[in-house]
Amino acid sequence: MVDFYSPAPGETAPPVPEGPTLCKADDMRVVHNMFLFVFGEAPGLIRSTADWDARRAELVGAWLADMQSALHAHHTHEDETLWGRLEERAPGCALHVGQMRAQHAKVAELLHTIEPRLAEWRRDGDPRTRDGLATAYDGLLDLLKLHLRREVVEVMPVAAKVITGEEWDAMAKASQGDIPFTRQLALLGYFIAGSPRELVAPMVAEMPMPLKLLYKLLGKRRFERQWRELFPGRPVPATM
C-alpha cells in the first residue's frame, strides 16, 4: 500500500539542511489526517441529506463550519509564523514555501465562496443549494489533498531542521487558541480518530493531564454523540 504522503511523479523536494531534528514536524500528519477525513466526508454528507431536511442540514453544516474555522486557524498561524522563518533559515525551501502560500490563498478563496452557500443551506436544506455546495466541497477536497500531502512531503522535513521545538509548540498553541475550548474538546476526538493509533499515540501521551481528564469527562461524550448523529450506523472510533 502506497503511503498517501509520498511524492507524485515530477514533484521535487527542497534540500533538507543537515543537523539535528529540532521539532516534531512529522506531527503535522496527524493534523492533516483530521482535515482529510472531515473534508473527505463533506460531499457525501451533504448529498445524502434529504430535500428540505433543515435539521440534518444544520447538523452537518454546523460541524463543517466548526472544522472550517479550525482549518482557517491552522493556515493563518502557518502563514504568520512558519513560512517566513523557513524562507530565512532555509533559502533552498523558498520556492516550495511560495507554493504553500499560494495554495493557502486558493483554499481561503474556496472557503470564501463556500461559507455563504453553507449558511444558506443550513437554514432550510434547499436541494438546489445542496447540490452546488457538494460540488464546491469536491473542489476543496481535491485542493486539500494536493496541499496537505505536499506540505508534509516537501516542507515538513525542512521545518524539522530549522524550527525550534518552542517555536513549533507556540504555533500549535496559537492555532488552538483561536478555537473556543468547548469545541476543542470535541475536535480532539476527530484528531485522535483520524490517524492510525501508532501515529497519534505519542502525541496523546504528551498531552497535559488536565486536558486528557476534561476530554474523558466532557469531550469524549460530545464527540461520540456527534459521530452517531453524523454517521448513523457507523461504529464510533475509539479515542481515549
PDB file of C-alpha atoms in Angstrom:
ATOM      1  CA  MET A   1       0.000   0.000   0.000  1.00  0.00           C
ATOM      2  CA  VAL A   2       1.445   3.374  -1.024  1.00  0.00           C
ATOM      3  CA  ASP A   3       1.702   5.963   1.737  1.00  0.00           C
ATOM      4  CA  PHE A   4      -0.569   8.935   0.963  1.00  0.00           C
ATOM      5  CA  TYR A   5       2.292  11.199   1.990  1.00  0.00           C
ATOM      6  CA  SER A   6       4.512  10.273  -0.945  1.00  0.00           C
ATOM      7  CA  PRO A   7       5.781  12.451  -3.804  1.00  0.00           C
ATOM      8  CA  ALA A   8       3.942  12.249  -7.107  1.00  0.00           C
ATOM      9  CA  PRO A   9       5.870  11.842 -10.372  1.00  0.00           C
ATOM     10  CA  GLY A  10       7.544  15.092 -11.332  1.00  0.00           C
ATOM     11  CA  GLU A  11       7.454  16.605  -7.841  1.00  0.00           C
ATOM     12  CA  THR A  12      10.775  17.557  -6.293  1.00  0.00           C
ATOM     13  CA  ALA A  13      11.547  18.314  -2.661  1.00  0.00           C
ATOM     14  CA  PRO A  14      13.889  21.076  -1.461  1.00  0.00           C
ATOM     15  CA  PRO A  15      17.240  20.210   0.102  1.00  0.00           C
ATOM     16  CA  VAL A  16      16.977  19.289   3.768  1.00  0.00           C
ATOM     17  CA  PRO A  17      19.538  21.092   5.954  1.00  0.00           C
ATOM     18  CA  GLU A  18      21.989  18.969   7.888  1.00  0.00           C
ATOM     19  CA  GLY A  19      21.916  18.859  11.653  1.00  0.00           C
ATOM     20  CA  PRO A  20      19.707  17.560  14.442  1.00  0.00           C
ATOM     21  CA  THR A  21      15.931  17.422  14.365  1.00  0.00           C
ATOM     22  CA  LEU A  22      14.674  20.382  16.396  1.00  0.00           C
ATOM     23  CA  CYS A  23      10.889  19.935  16.403  1.00  0.00           C
ATOM     24  CA  LYS A  24       8.255  17.280  15.842  1.00  0.00           C
ATOM     25  CA  ALA A  25       7.213  18.461  12.403  1.00  0.00           C
ATOM     26  CA  ASP A  26       6.071  14.960  11.487  1.00  0.00           C
ATOM     27  CA  ASP A  27       3.152  15.505  13.877  1.00  0.00           C
ATOM     28  CA  MET A  28       1.657  17.520  11.028  1.00  0.00           C
ATOM     29  CA  ARG A  29       0.497  14.235   9.508  1.00  0.00           C
ATOM     30  CA  VAL A  30      -1.973  13.814  12.358  1.00  0.00           C
ATOM     31  CA  VAL A  31      -3.379  17.322  11.928  1.00  0.00           C
ATOM     32  CA  HIS A  32      -3.672  16.877   8.180  1.00  0.00           C
ATOM     33  CA  ASN A  33      -5.273  13.445   8.528  1.00  0.00           C
ATOM     34  CA  MET A  34      -8.072  15.008  10.547  1.00  0.00           C
ATOM     35  CA  PHE A  35      -8.776  17.607   7.867  1.00  0.00           C
ATOM     36  CA  LEU A  36      -8.596  14.979   5.120  1.00  0.00           C
ATOM     37  CA  PHE A  37     -11.162  12.885   6.979  1.00  0.00           C
ATOM     38  CA  VAL A  38     -13.522  15.793   7.606  1.00  0.00           C
ATOM     39  CA  PHE A  39     -13.471  17.253   4.126  1.00  0.00           C
ATOM     40  CA  GLY A  40     -13.420  13.798   2.586  1.00  0.00           C
ATOM     41  CA  GLU A  41     -16.769  13.139   4.274  1.00  0.00           C
ATOM     42  CA  ALA A  42     -18.261  16.556   3.480  1.00  0.00           C
ATOM     43  CA  PRO A  43     -19.543  15.981  -0.097  1.00  0.00           C
ATOM     44  CA  GLY A  44     -21.239  12.699   0.815  1.00  0.00           C
ATOM     45  CA  LEU A  45     -22.818  14.061   3.988  1.00  0.00           C
ATOM     46  CA  ILE A  46     -24.277  16.961   2.045  1.00  0.00           C
ATOM     47  CA  ARG A  47     -25.523  14.897  -0.910  1.00  0.00           C
ATOM     48  CA  SER A  48     -27.133  12.294   1.363  1.00  0.00           C
ATOM     49  CA  THR A  49     -29.220  14.917   3.177  1.00  0.00           C
ATOM     50  CA  ALA A  50     -32.841  14.669   2.075  1.00  0.00           C
ATOM     51  CA  ASP A  51     -34.524  17.571   0.287  1.00  0.00           C
ATOM     52  CA  TRP A  52     -35.590  20.312   2.707  1.00  0.00           C
ATOM     53  CA  ASP A  53     -34.317  18.414   5.762  1.00  0.00           C
ATOM     54  CA  ALA A  54     -33.348  21.568   7.632  1.00  0.00           C
ATOM     55  CA  ARG A  55     -32.499  19.732  10.852  1.00  0.00           C
ATOM     56  CA  ARG A  56     -29.989  17.468   9.122  1.00  0.00           C
ATOM     57  CA  ALA A  57     -28.605  20.357   7.079  1.00  0.00           C
ATOM     58  CA  GLU A  58     -28.000  22.320  10.280  1.00  0.00           C
ATOM     59  CA  LEU A  59     -26.291  19.351  11.953  1.00  0.00           C
ATOM     60  CA  VAL A  60     -23.938  18.737   9.027  1.00  0.00           C
ATOM     61  CA  GLY A  61     -23.457  22.422   8.304  1.00  0.00           C
ATOM     62  CA  ALA A  62     -22.577  23.365  11.878  1.00  0.00           C
ATOM     63  CA  TRP A  63     -19.968  20.608  12.011  1.00  0.00           C
ATOM     64  CA  LEU A  64     -18.408  21.719   8.745  1.00  0.00           C
ATOM     65  CA  ALA A  65     -18.413  25.366   9.827  1.00  0.00           C
ATOM     66  CA  ASP A  66     -16.541  24.443  13.018  1.00  0.00           C
ATOM     67  CA  MET A  67     -13.999  22.425  11.060  1.00  0.00           C
ATOM     68  CA  GLN A  68     -13.534  25.230   8.561  1.00  0.00           C
ATOM     69  CA  SER A  69     -12.772  27.581  11.448  1.00  0.00           C
ATOM     70  CA  ALA A  70     -10.144  25.120  12.664  1.00  0.00           C
ATOM     71  CA  LEU A  71      -8.633  24.875   9.177  1.00  0.00           C
ATOM     72  CA  HIS A  72      -8.562  28.652   8.880  1.00  0.00           C
ATOM     73  CA  ALA A  73      -6.782  28.982  12.245  1.00  0.00           C
ATOM     74  CA  HIS A  74      -4.279  26.314  11.245  1.00  0.00           C
ATOM     75  CA  HIS A  75      -3.427  28.031   7.971  1.00  0.00           C
ATOM     76  CA  THR A  76      -3.378  31.524   9.478  1.00  0.00           C
ATOM     77  CA  HIS A  77      -0.712  30.653  12.021  1.00  0.00           C
ATOM     78  CA  GLU A  78       1.399  28.859   9.442  1.00  0.00           C
ATOM     79  CA  ASP A  79       1.194  31.990   7.301  1.00  0.00           C
ATOM     80  CA  GLU A  80       2.102  34.265  10.199  1.00  0.00           C
ATOM     81  CA  THR A  81       4.847  32.289  11.933  1.00  0.00           C
ATOM     82  CA  LEU A  82       6.152  29.404   9.832  1.00  0.00           C
ATOM     83  CA  TRP A  83       6.714  30.449   6.224  1.00  0.00           C
ATOM     84  CA  GLY A  84       8.875  33.493   6.911  1.00  0.00           C
ATOM     85  CA  ARG A  85      11.177  31.562   9.229  1.00  0.00           C
ATOM     86  CA  LEU A  86      11.581  28.802   6.661  1.00  0.00           C
ATOM     87  CA  GLU A  87      12.446  31.273   3.903  1.00  0.00           C
ATOM     88  CA  GLU A  88      15.001  32.983   6.140  1.00  0.00           C
ATOM     89  CA  ARG A  89      16.636  29.897   7.626  1.00  0.00           C
ATOM     90  CA  ALA A  90      16.398  27.526   4.638  1.00  0.00           C
ATOM     91  CA  PRO A  91      16.505  29.633   1.444  1.00  0.00           C
ATOM     92  CA  GLY A  92      16.517  26.466  -0.645  1.00  0.00           C
ATOM     93  CA  CYS A  93      12.931  25.924   0.506  1.00  0.00           C
ATOM     94  CA  ALA A  94      11.700  29.356  -0.616  1.00  0.00           C
ATOM     95  CA  LEU A  95      10.126  28.104  -3.857  1.00  0.00           C
ATOM     96  CA  HIS A  96       8.153  25.449  -2.014  1.00  0.00           C
ATOM     97  CA  VAL A  97       7.106  27.929   0.662  1.00  0.00           C
ATOM     98  CA  GLY A  98       5.793  30.153  -2.123  1.00  0.00           C
ATOM     99  CA  GLN A  99       3.722  27.238  -3.371  1.00  0.00           C
ATOM    100  CA  MET A 100       2.343  26.685   0.131  1.00  0.00           C
ATOM    101  CA  ARG A 101       1.353  30.342   0.380  1.00  0.00           C
ATOM    102  CA  ALA A 102      -0.382  30.177  -2.999  1.00  0.00           C
ATOM    103  CA  GLN A 103      -2.260  27.019  -2.042  1.00  0.00           C
ATOM    104  CA  HIS A 104      -3.378  28.599   1.230  1.00  0.00           C
ATOM    105  CA  ALA A 105      -4.728  31.539  -0.761  1.00  0.00           C
ATOM    106  CA  LYS A 106      -6.672  29.177  -3.027  1.00  0.00           C
ATOM    107  CA  VAL A 107      -8.118  27.328  -0.031  1.00  0.00           C
ATOM    108  CA  ALA A 108      -9.176  30.655   1.513  1.00  0.00           C
ATOM    109  CA  GLU A 109     -10.783  31.699  -1.764  1.00  0.00           C
ATOM    110  CA  LEU A 110     -12.766  28.462  -1.980  1.00  0.00           C
ATOM    111  CA  LEU A 111     -13.885  28.747   1.637  1.00  0.00           C
ATOM    112  CA  HIS A 112     -14.949  32.335   0.979  1.00  0.00           C
ATOM    113  CA  THR A 113     -17.306  31.105  -1.747  1.00  0.00           C
ATOM    114  CA  ILE A 114     -18.485  28.099   0.279  1.00  0.00           C
ATOM    115  CA  GLU A 115     -19.340  29.853   3.542  1.00  0.00           C
ATOM    116  CA  PRO A 116     -22.396  31.865   2.408  1.00  0.00           C
ATOM    117  CA  ARG A 117     -23.750  28.882   0.479  1.00  0.00           C
ATOM    118  CA  LEU A 118     -23.289  26.674   3.524  1.00  0.00           C
ATOM    119  CA  ALA A 119     -25.111  29.202   5.709  1.00  0.00           C
ATOM    120  CA  GLU A 120     -27.956  29.346   3.200  1.00  0.00           C
ATOM    121  CA  TRP A 121     -28.290  25.567   3.047  1.00  0.00           C
ATOM    122  CA  ARG A 122     -28.258  25.268   6.833  1.00  0.00           C
ATOM    123  CA  ARG A 123     -31.359  27.452   7.037  1.00  0.00           C
ATOM    124  CA  ASP A 124     -33.719  25.261   5.039  1.00  0.00           C
ATOM    125  CA  GLY A 125     -31.981  22.282   3.407  1.00  0.00           C
ATOM    126  CA  ASP A 126     -32.857  23.530  -0.078  1.00  0.00           C
ATOM    127  CA  PRO A 127     -31.742  20.808  -2.553  1.00  0.00           C
ATOM    128  CA  ARG A 128     -30.844  23.418  -5.157  1.00  0.00           C
ATOM    129  CA  THR A 129     -28.287  24.888  -2.768  1.00  0.00           C
ATOM    130  CA  ARG A 130     -27.222  21.446  -1.553  1.00  0.00           C
ATOM    131  CA  ASP A 131     -26.109  20.075  -4.902  1.00  0.00           C
ATOM    132  CA  GLY A 132     -23.934  23.045  -5.819  1.00  0.00           C
ATOM    133  CA  LEU A 133     -22.500  23.101  -2.302  1.00  0.00           C
ATOM    134  CA  ALA A 134     -21.464  19.451  -2.505  1.00  0.00           C
ATOM    135  CA  THR A 135     -19.702  20.135  -5.795  1.00  0.00           C
ATOM    136  CA  ALA A 136     -17.839  23.034  -4.183  1.00  0.00           C
ATOM    137  CA  TYR A 137     -16.634  20.700  -1.436  1.00  0.00           C
ATOM    138  CA  ASP A 138     -15.433  18.259  -4.103  1.00  0.00           C
ATOM    139  CA  GLY A 139     -13.173  21.028  -5.384  1.00  0.00           C
ATOM    140  CA  LEU A 140     -11.992  21.918  -1.889  1.00  0.00           C
ATOM    141  CA  LEU A 141     -11.123  18.288  -1.181  1.00  0.00           C
ATOM    142  CA  ASP A 142      -9.092  17.988  -4.376  1.00  0.00           C
ATOM    143  CA  LEU A 143      -7.079  21.056  -3.412  1.00  0.00           C
ATOM    144  CA  LEU A 144      -6.578  19.921   0.183  1.00  0.00           C
ATOM    145  CA  LYS A 145      -5.345  16.507  -0.928  1.00  0.00           C
ATOM    146  CA  LEU A 146      -2.689  18.204  -3.024  1.00  0.00           C
ATOM    147  CA  HIS A 147      -1.730  20.851  -0.480  1.00  0.00           C
ATOM    148  CA  LEU A 148      -1.731  18.768   2.690  1.00  0.00           C
ATOM    149  CA  ARG A 149       0.268  15.985   1.063  1.00  0.00           C
ATOM    150  CA  ARG A 150       2.910  18.241  -0.458  1.00  0.00           C
ATOM    151  CA  GLU A 151       3.321  20.237   2.744  1.00  0.00           C
ATOM    152  CA  VAL A 152       4.169  17.090   4.674  1.00  0.00           C
ATOM    153  CA  VAL A 153       6.364  15.570   1.966  1.00  0.00           C
ATOM    154  CA  GLU A 154       8.280  18.654   0.864  1.00  0.00           C
ATOM    155  CA  VAL A 155       8.227  21.267   3.612  1.00  0.00           C
ATOM    156  CA  MET A 156       7.972  19.495   6.964  1.00  0.00           C
ATOM    157  CA  PRO A 157      11.368  17.716   6.660  1.00  0.00           C
ATOM    158  CA  VAL A 158      12.968  21.158   6.314  1.00  0.00           C
ATOM    159  CA  ALA A 159      10.901  22.602   9.173  1.00  0.00           C
ATOM    160  CA  ALA A 160      12.093  19.794  11.431  1.00  0.00           C
ATOM    161  CA  LYS A 161      15.664  21.028  10.982  1.00  0.00           C
ATOM    162  CA  VAL A 162      15.243  24.799  11.299  1.00  0.00           C
ATOM    163  CA  ILE A 163      12.193  25.421  13.534  1.00  0.00           C
ATOM    164  CA  THR A 164      12.812  25.033  17.262  1.00  0.00           C
ATOM    165  CA  GLY A 165      10.586  22.948  19.474  1.00  0.00           C
ATOM    166  CA  GLU A 166       9.485  26.087  21.318  1.00  0.00           C
ATOM    167  CA  GLU A 167       8.518  27.813  18.065  1.00  0.00           C
ATOM    168  CA  TRP A 168       6.645  24.745  16.858  1.00  0.00           C
ATOM    169  CA  ASP A 169       4.712  24.352  20.092  1.00  0.00           C
ATOM    170  CA  ALA A 170       3.875  28.071  20.161  1.00  0.00           C
ATOM    171  CA  MET A 171       2.403  27.859  16.666  1.00  0.00           C
ATOM    172  CA  ALA A 172       0.241  24.904  17.664  1.00  0.00           C
ATOM    173  CA  LYS A 173      -0.967  26.645  20.831  1.00  0.00           C
ATOM    174  CA  ALA A 174      -1.810  29.804  18.896  1.00  0.00           C
ATOM    175  CA  SER A 175      -3.910  27.800  16.439  1.00  0.00           C
ATOM    176  CA  GLN A 176      -5.736  26.091  19.286  1.00  0.00           C
ATOM    177  CA  GLY A 177      -6.298  29.428  21.000  1.00  0.00           C
ATOM    178  CA  ASP A 178      -8.423  30.622  18.093  1.00  0.00           C
ATOM    179  CA  ILE A 179     -10.924  27.816  18.734  1.00  0.00           C
ATOM    180  CA  PRO A 180     -13.358  28.010  21.694  1.00  0.00           C
ATOM    181  CA  PHE A 181     -12.308  25.498  24.330  1.00  0.00           C
ATOM    182  CA  THR A 182     -15.599  23.601  24.299  1.00  0.00           C
ATOM    183  CA  ARG A 183     -15.140  22.996  20.568  1.00  0.00           C
ATOM    184  CA  GLN A 184     -11.544  21.959  21.113  1.00  0.00           C
ATOM    185  CA  LEU A 185     -12.688  19.091  23.318  1.00  0.00           C
ATOM    186  CA  ALA A 186     -14.930  17.562  20.654  1.00  0.00           C
ATOM    187  CA  LEU A 187     -12.355  18.340  17.964  1.00  0.00           C
ATOM    188  CA  LEU A 188      -9.840  16.280  19.891  1.00  0.00           C
ATOM    189  CA  GLY A 189     -11.916  13.185  19.183  1.00  0.00           C
ATOM    190  CA  TYR A 190     -11.589  13.651  15.415  1.00  0.00           C
ATOM    191  CA  PHE A 191      -7.904  14.476  15.862  1.00  0.00           C
ATOM    192  CA  ILE A 192      -7.295  11.130  17.555  1.00  0.00           C
ATOM    193  CA  ALA A 193      -9.675   9.087  15.400  1.00  0.00           C
ATOM    194  CA  GLY A 194      -8.310  10.420  12.118  1.00  0.00           C
ATOM    195  CA  SER A 195      -4.923   8.687  12.303  1.00  0.00           C
ATOM    196  CA  PRO A 196      -3.579   5.188  12.970  1.00  0.00           C
ATOM    197  CA  ARG A 197      -3.088   4.540  16.659  1.00  0.00           C
ATOM    198  CA  GLU A 198       0.690   4.153  16.334  1.00  0.00           C
ATOM    199  CA  LEU A 199       0.942   7.615  14.769  1.00  0.00           C
ATOM    200  CA  VAL A 200      -1.242   9.528  17.208  1.00  0.00           C
ATOM    201  CA  ALA A 201      -0.405   7.683  20.450  1.00  0.00           C
ATOM    202  CA  PRO A 202       2.858   9.585  21.130  1.00  0.00           C
ATOM    203  CA  MET A 203       1.033  12.907  20.772  1.00  0.00           C
ATOM    204  CA  VAL A 204      -1.740  11.781  23.119  1.00  0.00           C
ATOM    205  CA  ALA A 205       0.856  10.644  25.647  1.00  0.00           C
ATOM    206  CA  GLU A 206       2.338  14.154  25.746  1.00  0.00           C
ATOM    207  CA  MET A 207      -0.978  15.965  26.200  1.00  0.00           C
ATOM    208  CA  PRO A 208      -1.401  17.713  29.570  1.00  0.00           C
ATOM    209  CA  MET A 209      -3.209  15.549  32.096  1.00  0.00           C
ATOM    210  CA  PRO A 210      -5.942  18.190  32.738  1.00  0.00           C
ATOM    211  CA  LEU A 211      -6.776  18.168  29.019  1.00  0.00           C
ATOM    212  CA  LYS A 212      -6.992  14.383  28.983  1.00  0.00           C
ATOM    213  CA  LEU A 213      -9.290  14.413  32.001  1.00  0.00           C
ATOM    214  CA  LEU A 214     -11.557  17.072  30.513  1.00  0.00           C
ATOM    215  CA  TYR A 215     -11.753  15.151  27.267  1.00  0.00           C
ATOM    216  CA  LYS A 216     -12.689  11.942  29.076  1.00  0.00           C
ATOM    217  CA  LEU A 217     -15.287  13.764  31.197  1.00  0.00           C
ATOM    218  CA  LEU A 218     -16.813  16.065  28.560  1.00  0.00           C
ATOM    219  CA  GLY A 219     -15.232  15.959  25.136  1.00  0.00           C
ATOM    220  CA  LYS A 220     -15.447  12.231  24.508  1.00  0.00           C
ATOM    221  CA  ARG A 221     -19.178  12.194  25.170  1.00  0.00           C
ATOM    222  CA  ARG A 222     -19.726  15.145  22.816  1.00  0.00           C
ATOM    223  CA  PHE A 223     -17.569  13.576  20.125  1.00  0.00           C
ATOM    224  CA  GLU A 224     -19.341  10.226  20.328  1.00  0.00           C
ATOM    225  CA  ARG A 225     -22.808  11.802  20.306  1.00  0.00           C
ATOM    226  CA  GLN A 226     -21.941  13.947  17.311  1.00  0.00           C
ATOM    227  CA  TRP A 227     -20.384  10.998  15.486  1.00  0.00           C
ATOM    228  CA  ARG A 228     -23.556   8.917  15.919  1.00  0.00           C
ATOM    229  CA  GLU A 229     -25.656  11.794  14.604  1.00  0.00           C
ATOM    230  CA  LEU A 230     -23.416  12.457  11.617  1.00  0.00           C
ATOM    231  CA  PHE A 231     -22.662   8.832  10.739  1.00  0.00           C
ATOM    232  CA  PRO A 232     -25.598   6.710  11.944  1.00  0.00           C
ATOM    233  CA  GLY A 233     -24.814   3.017  11.852  1.00  0.00           C
ATOM    234  CA  ARG A 234     -21.060   3.557  11.608  1.00  0.00           C
ATOM    235  CA  PRO A 235     -19.011   2.302  14.590  1.00  0.00           C
ATOM    236  CA  VAL A 236     -17.722   5.060  16.842  1.00  0.00           C
ATOM    237  CA  PRO A 237     -13.907   5.116  16.757  1.00  0.00           C
ATOM    238  CA  ALA A 238     -12.036   4.544  19.985  1.00  0.00           C
ATOM    239  CA  THR A 239     -10.244   7.641  21.230  1.00  0.00           C
ATOM    240  CA  MET A 240      -9.242   7.611  24.921  1.00  0.00           C
TER     241      MET A 240
END
